[in-house]
Amino acid sequence: MAAYEVVALRAFADNYIWTIRDGSHAVVVDPGEAQPVIDYLKREKLTLAAILNTHHHADHVGGNAALLAYAPAPVFGPRDERIPEVSVRLADGQHFQLPHFDIDMETLEIPAHTRSHIAFVGGGMLFCGDTLFAAGCGRLFEGTPRQMHDSLTRLARLPDDTRVYCGHEYTLSNIKFARAAEPDNTLLPALEARMQALREKDLPTLPTTIAQEKATNPFVRVNAPGVIKTASARAGKTLSDPVSVLAEIRDWKNNF
Ligand code: ZN
Ligand code: FE
């Protein structure tokens, strides 16, 4: 397999356009803006091999049209007419070869942030858009707490060392909330210090890993006694199922 690396291109205030590249080609995930991608392709003399879209929000697909006008390429994305540029519409469990790169990608349908949100898994990488963040999860715009719980549970079953590429740099504010949601999690202060040091150097805190999320993400840890305890205290009653815990802490985070 050809050697490749994954580079973070920045867009807007805190979006990442994850870019898989080797010496000649690039695949971009969720180009909310075209210009940062076009600048990068020109500077590095790369050919666009494909675009991947996780969900229809403008900060993830807004650059599709301008990017395709600059360099035609297949667009892999969900079965959702709200992304007109998608040329290969993917269903759950569907595999495809990433063009140019010799990587087998699998599609996972992970609704909750939006109803048609998908993730891409392959080559030890997960591109999960706005569903799973480092120490957090996306807002429930078109889904239920149960759907978010199911989607996060599916992602958490991936191998521990899977590198997790999230759509936004939200890690520090998420850890702040995670510390409130699970005050007895002794891993969180050290994680916060490590991530703060990266941000001070203006470096991404991503990718995270599935192992790290299972150890520190309160939305993944809805069965942990510490999370159940704080969620129950906020609800004013004992919450005995993971979906209710997730609903409670998601609502808490919205107002945190
Ligand atoms: Zn979104
Ligand atoms: Fe987003």
Short mmCIF file of C-alpha atoms and ligand atoms in Angstrom, two decimals:
data_model
loop_
_atom_site.label_atom_id
_atom_site.label_comp_id
_atom_site.label_asym_id
_atom_site.label_seq_id
_atom_site.Cartn_x
_atom_site.Cartn_y
_atom_site.Cartn_z
CA MET A 1 0.00 0.00 0.00
CA ALA A 2 1.24 3.47 -0.90
CA ALA A 3 2.31 5.64 2.01
CA TYR A 4 -0.12 8.42 2.83
CA GLU A 5 -0.68 10.90 5.59
CA VAL A 6 -3.69 12.75 6.97
CA VAL A 7 -3.45 16.53 7.17
CA ALA A 8 -5.82 18.98 8.89
CA LEU A 9 -6.90 21.91 6.72
CA ARG A 10 -8.73 24.57 8.70
CA ALA A 11 -12.00 26.19 7.72
CA PHE A 12 -14.23 28.76 9.45
CA ALA A 13 -13.58 29.15 13.18
CA ASP A 14 -13.04 25.54 14.20
CA ASN A 15 -13.80 23.11 11.33
CA TYR A 16 -11.24 20.63 10.04
CA ILE A 17 -11.18 19.49 6.43
CA TRP A 18 -9.30 16.20 6.87
CA THR A 19 -7.11 15.53 3.86
CA ILE A 20 -5.64 12.13 3.01
CA ARG A 21 -2.65 12.71 0.76
CA ASP A 22 0.42 11.12 -0.74
CA GLY A 23 2.95 12.66 -3.11
CA SER A 24 0.48 13.18 -5.97
CA HIS A 25 -3.18 12.94 -4.88
CA ALA A 26 -5.54 14.03 -2.12
CA VAL A 27 -8.95 13.02 -0.79
CA VAL A 28 -10.78 15.62 1.30
CA VAL A 29 -13.43 15.01 3.94
CA ASP A 30 -16.19 17.62 4.49
CA PRO A 31 -14.91 20.64 2.56
CA GLY A 32 -17.13 23.31 4.09
CA GLU A 33 -15.05 25.85 2.18
CA ALA A 34 -13.31 25.31 -1.16
CA GLN A 35 -10.55 27.91 -0.95
CA PRO A 36 -8.39 26.33 1.77
CA VAL A 37 -8.47 23.07 -0.24
CA ILE A 38 -7.71 24.73 -3.59
CA ASP A 39 -4.82 26.68 -2.03
CA TYR A 40 -3.42 23.48 -0.53
CA LEU A 41 -3.77 21.43 -3.73
CA LYS A 42 -2.02 24.18 -5.72
CA ARG A 43 0.77 24.68 -3.21
CA GLU A 44 1.45 20.94 -2.86
CA LYS A 45 0.82 20.18 -6.57
CA LEU A 46 -1.80 17.53 -5.76
CA THR A 47 -4.66 16.15 -7.84
CA LEU A 48 -8.05 15.86 -6.14
CA ALA A 49 -9.00 12.15 -6.12
CA ALA A 50 -12.32 12.32 -4.23
CA ILE A 51 -14.51 14.23 -1.81
CA LEU A 52 -16.17 12.52 1.16
CA ASN A 53 -19.19 14.09 2.91
CA THR A 54 -20.47 12.95 6.31
CA HIS A 55 -23.62 15.10 6.51
CA HIS A 56 -25.47 17.90 4.77
CA HIS A 57 -24.59 20.87 6.98
CA ALA A 58 -23.11 23.82 5.09
CA ASP A 59 -19.92 23.91 7.16
CA HIS A 60 -19.19 20.38 5.83
CA VAL A 61 -20.41 20.51 2.21
CA GLY A 62 -20.50 24.23 1.35
CA GLY A 63 -17.26 24.00 -0.63
CA ASN A 64 -18.28 21.00 -2.76
CA ALA A 65 -19.50 22.96 -5.81
CA ALA A 66 -16.56 25.38 -6.05
CA LEU A 67 -14.08 22.58 -5.47
CA LEU A 68 -15.64 20.44 -8.23
CA ALA A 69 -15.54 23.44 -10.58
CA TYR A 70 -11.81 23.62 -9.91
CA ALA A 71 -11.18 19.86 -10.11
CA PRO A 72 -13.82 17.25 -11.00
CA ALA A 73 -13.87 14.22 -8.69
CA PRO A 74 -16.32 11.65 -7.36
CA VAL A 75 -18.22 12.71 -4.23
CA PHE A 76 -19.06 9.96 -1.74
CA GLY A 77 -21.84 10.81 0.68
CA PRO A 78 -25.16 9.94 2.29
CA ARG A 79 -28.43 9.25 0.52
CA ASP A 80 -29.75 12.75 1.13
CA GLU A 81 -30.94 15.10 -1.63
CA ARG A 82 -29.81 18.04 0.47
CA ILE A 83 -26.28 17.35 -0.85
CA PRO A 84 -26.84 17.63 -4.63
CA GLU A 85 -23.14 17.15 -5.48
CA VAL A 86 -22.94 13.59 -4.13
CA SER A 87 -22.25 11.20 -7.03
CA VAL A 88 -21.95 7.96 -5.04
CA ARG A 89 -24.74 7.64 -2.48
CA LEU A 90 -23.83 5.16 0.25
CA ALA A 91 -25.88 2.90 2.47
CA ASP A 92 -24.98 1.34 5.80
CA GLY A 93 -22.34 -1.37 5.49
CA GLN A 94 -21.42 -0.44 1.93
CA HIS A 95 -17.73 -0.69 1.07
CA PHE A 96 -15.83 1.26 -1.59
CA GLN A 97 -12.21 1.68 -2.61
CA LEU A 98 -10.92 5.16 -1.93
CA PRO A 99 -9.91 6.40 -5.41
CA HIS A 100 -6.13 6.43 -5.98
CA PHE A 101 -5.46 5.31 -2.39
CA ASP A 102 -5.58 1.59 -1.83
CA ILE A 103 -7.90 1.89 1.16
CA ASP A 104 -11.11 -0.11 1.65
CA MET A 105 -13.67 2.25 3.20
CA GLU A 106 -16.82 1.10 4.94
CA THR A 107 -19.88 3.30 5.41
CA LEU A 108 -21.65 3.42 8.76
CA GLU A 109 -25.01 5.14 9.10
CA ILE A 110 -24.84 7.02 12.39
CA PRO A 111 -27.98 9.19 12.63
CA ALA A 112 -28.68 11.65 15.48
CA HIS A 113 -26.87 14.94 14.71
CA THR A 114 -28.69 14.71 11.36
CA ARG A 115 -30.95 11.93 10.16
CA SER A 116 -28.66 10.89 7.26
CA HIS A 117 -25.27 11.34 8.93
CA ILE A 118 -22.69 8.72 7.93
CA ALA A 119 -19.14 7.85 8.98
CA PHE A 120 -16.27 6.41 6.96
CA VAL A 121 -14.10 3.65 8.46
CA GLY A 122 -10.98 2.25 6.82
CA GLY A 123 -7.21 1.98 7.05
CA GLY A 124 -7.44 2.25 10.85
CA MET A 125 -9.16 5.64 10.50
CA LEU A 126 -12.65 6.87 11.35
CA PHE A 127 -14.09 10.07 9.87
CA CYS A 128 -17.17 10.77 11.95
CA GLY A 129 -18.17 14.37 11.14
CA ASP A 130 -20.27 15.90 13.93
CA THR A 131 -21.44 12.71 15.67
CA LEU A 132 -18.48 11.82 17.89
CA PHE A 133 -16.08 14.53 19.09
CA ALA A 134 -13.10 14.19 21.39
CA ALA A 135 -14.75 14.06 24.85
CA GLY A 136 -18.13 15.03 23.37
CA CYS A 137 -20.84 14.41 20.80
CA GLY A 138 -22.86 16.44 18.30
CA ARG A 139 -26.11 18.22 19.02
CA LEU A 140 -29.34 16.37 18.32
CA PHE A 141 -30.69 18.40 15.42
CA GLU A 142 -32.57 15.63 13.62
CA GLY A 143 -32.38 12.66 15.97
CA THR A 144 -33.14 11.32 19.41
CA PRO A 145 -30.99 10.48 22.42
CA ARG A 146 -31.59 6.82 21.61
CA GLN A 147 -30.22 7.25 18.09
CA MET A 148 -27.16 9.07 19.42
CA HIS A 149 -26.60 6.32 21.97
CA ASP A 150 -26.89 3.65 19.26
CA SER A 151 -24.56 5.55 16.92
CA LEU A 152 -21.92 6.18 19.60
CA THR A 153 -22.16 2.55 20.76
CA ARG A 154 -21.47 1.39 17.22
CA LEU A 155 -18.43 3.63 16.91
CA ALA A 156 -17.16 2.56 20.33
CA ARG A 157 -17.07 -1.05 19.10
CA LEU A 158 -14.38 -0.20 16.54
CA PRO A 159 -10.82 -1.28 17.41
CA ASP A 160 -9.29 0.68 20.32
CA ASP A 161 -6.44 2.05 18.22
CA THR A 162 -8.72 3.47 15.48
CA ARG A 163 -7.68 7.06 14.80
CA VAL A 164 -10.77 9.27 15.12
CA TYR A 165 -10.96 12.36 12.90
CA CYS A 166 -13.77 14.64 14.09
CA GLY A 167 -15.26 17.60 12.24
CA HIS A 168 -14.45 20.30 14.78
CA GLU A 169 -11.84 21.46 17.29
CA TYR A 170 -14.11 21.34 20.33
CA THR A 171 -11.88 19.28 22.62
CA LEU A 172 -11.05 21.77 25.37
CA SER A 173 -14.62 22.93 25.94
CA ASN A 174 -15.76 19.29 25.81
CA ILE A 175 -13.22 18.27 28.45
CA LYS A 176 -14.40 21.12 30.67
CA PHE A 177 -17.89 19.67 30.47
CA ALA A 178 -16.64 16.08 30.84
CA ARG A 179 -14.98 17.04 34.13
CA ALA A 180 -18.31 18.38 35.41
CA ALA A 181 -20.22 15.33 34.14
CA GLU A 182 -17.77 12.79 35.60
CA PRO A 183 -15.81 14.50 38.39
CA ASP A 184 -14.33 11.21 39.62
CA ASN A 185 -12.69 10.39 36.26
CA THR A 186 -9.01 10.77 37.15
CA LEU A 187 -7.88 10.66 33.50
CA LEU A 188 -9.55 13.95 32.60
CA PRO A 189 -7.19 16.46 34.31
CA ALA A 190 -4.14 14.94 32.59
CA LEU A 191 -5.95 14.80 29.25
CA GLU A 192 -6.93 18.45 29.64
CA ALA A 193 -3.31 19.44 30.34
CA ARG A 194 -2.06 17.55 27.27
CA MET A 195 -4.70 19.04 24.99
CA GLN A 196 -4.13 22.55 26.39
CA ALA A 197 -0.42 22.25 25.55
CA LEU A 198 -1.33 21.34 21.94
CA ARG A 199 -3.74 24.26 21.60
CA GLU A 200 -1.15 26.67 23.00
CA LYS A 201 1.08 25.64 20.09
CA ASP A 202 -1.94 26.08 17.78
CA LEU A 203 -1.89 22.34 16.97
CA PRO A 204 -5.01 20.15 16.51
CA THR A 205 -5.99 17.95 19.47
CA LEU A 206 -7.11 15.37 16.90
CA PRO A 207 -7.14 12.60 15.92
CA THR A 208 -8.32 11.02 19.12
CA THR A 209 -8.70 7.23 19.44
CA ILE A 210 -11.58 4.91 20.30
CA ALA A 211 -9.67 3.87 23.43
CA GLN A 212 -9.36 7.50 24.55
CA GLU A 213 -13.06 8.14 23.97
CA LYS A 214 -14.10 5.03 25.87
CA ALA A 215 -11.96 6.25 28.79
CA THR A 216 -12.89 9.94 28.83
CA ASN A 217 -16.03 10.79 26.81
CA PRO A 218 -19.10 11.12 29.07
CA PHE A 219 -21.47 10.54 26.12
CA VAL A 220 -19.76 7.18 25.48
CA ARG A 221 -19.53 6.52 29.24
CA VAL A 222 -23.25 6.70 30.01
CA ASN A 223 -22.91 3.43 31.95
CA ALA A 224 -20.15 4.77 34.23
CA PRO A 225 -21.30 5.24 37.85
CA GLY A 226 -19.83 8.77 38.01
CA VAL A 227 -21.78 9.93 34.94
CA ILE A 228 -25.00 8.25 36.11
CA LYS A 229 -24.61 10.00 39.46
CA THR A 230 -24.24 13.55 38.14
CA ALA A 231 -26.92 13.03 35.48
CA SER A 232 -29.32 11.69 38.12
CA ALA A 233 -28.56 14.62 40.42
CA ARG A 234 -29.35 17.07 37.62
CA ALA A 235 -32.54 15.18 36.71
CA GLY A 236 -33.66 15.06 40.34
CA LYS A 237 -34.28 11.31 40.10
CA THR A 238 -32.30 8.12 39.63
CA LEU A 239 -31.67 7.52 35.95
CA SER A 240 -31.37 3.80 35.39
CA ASP A 241 -30.90 3.47 31.64
CA PRO A 242 -28.10 4.77 29.39
CA VAL A 243 -30.42 6.58 26.97
CA SER A 244 -31.92 8.70 29.78
CA VAL A 245 -28.42 9.48 31.04
CA LEU A 246 -27.34 10.56 27.57
CA ALA A 247 -30.48 12.70 27.13
CA GLU A 248 -29.84 14.40 30.46
CA ILE A 249 -26.17 15.22 29.88
CA ARG A 250 -26.81 16.29 26.26
CA ASP A 251 -29.39 18.77 27.55
CA TRP A 252 -26.98 19.87 30.30
CA LYS A 253 -24.17 20.40 27.77
CA ASN A 254 -26.49 22.52 25.57
CA ASN A 255 -26.75 24.97 28.47
CA PHE A 256 -23.25 24.55 29.93
ZN ZN B 1 -23.09 19.45 11.52
FE FE B 2 -20.12 20.98 11.75
#
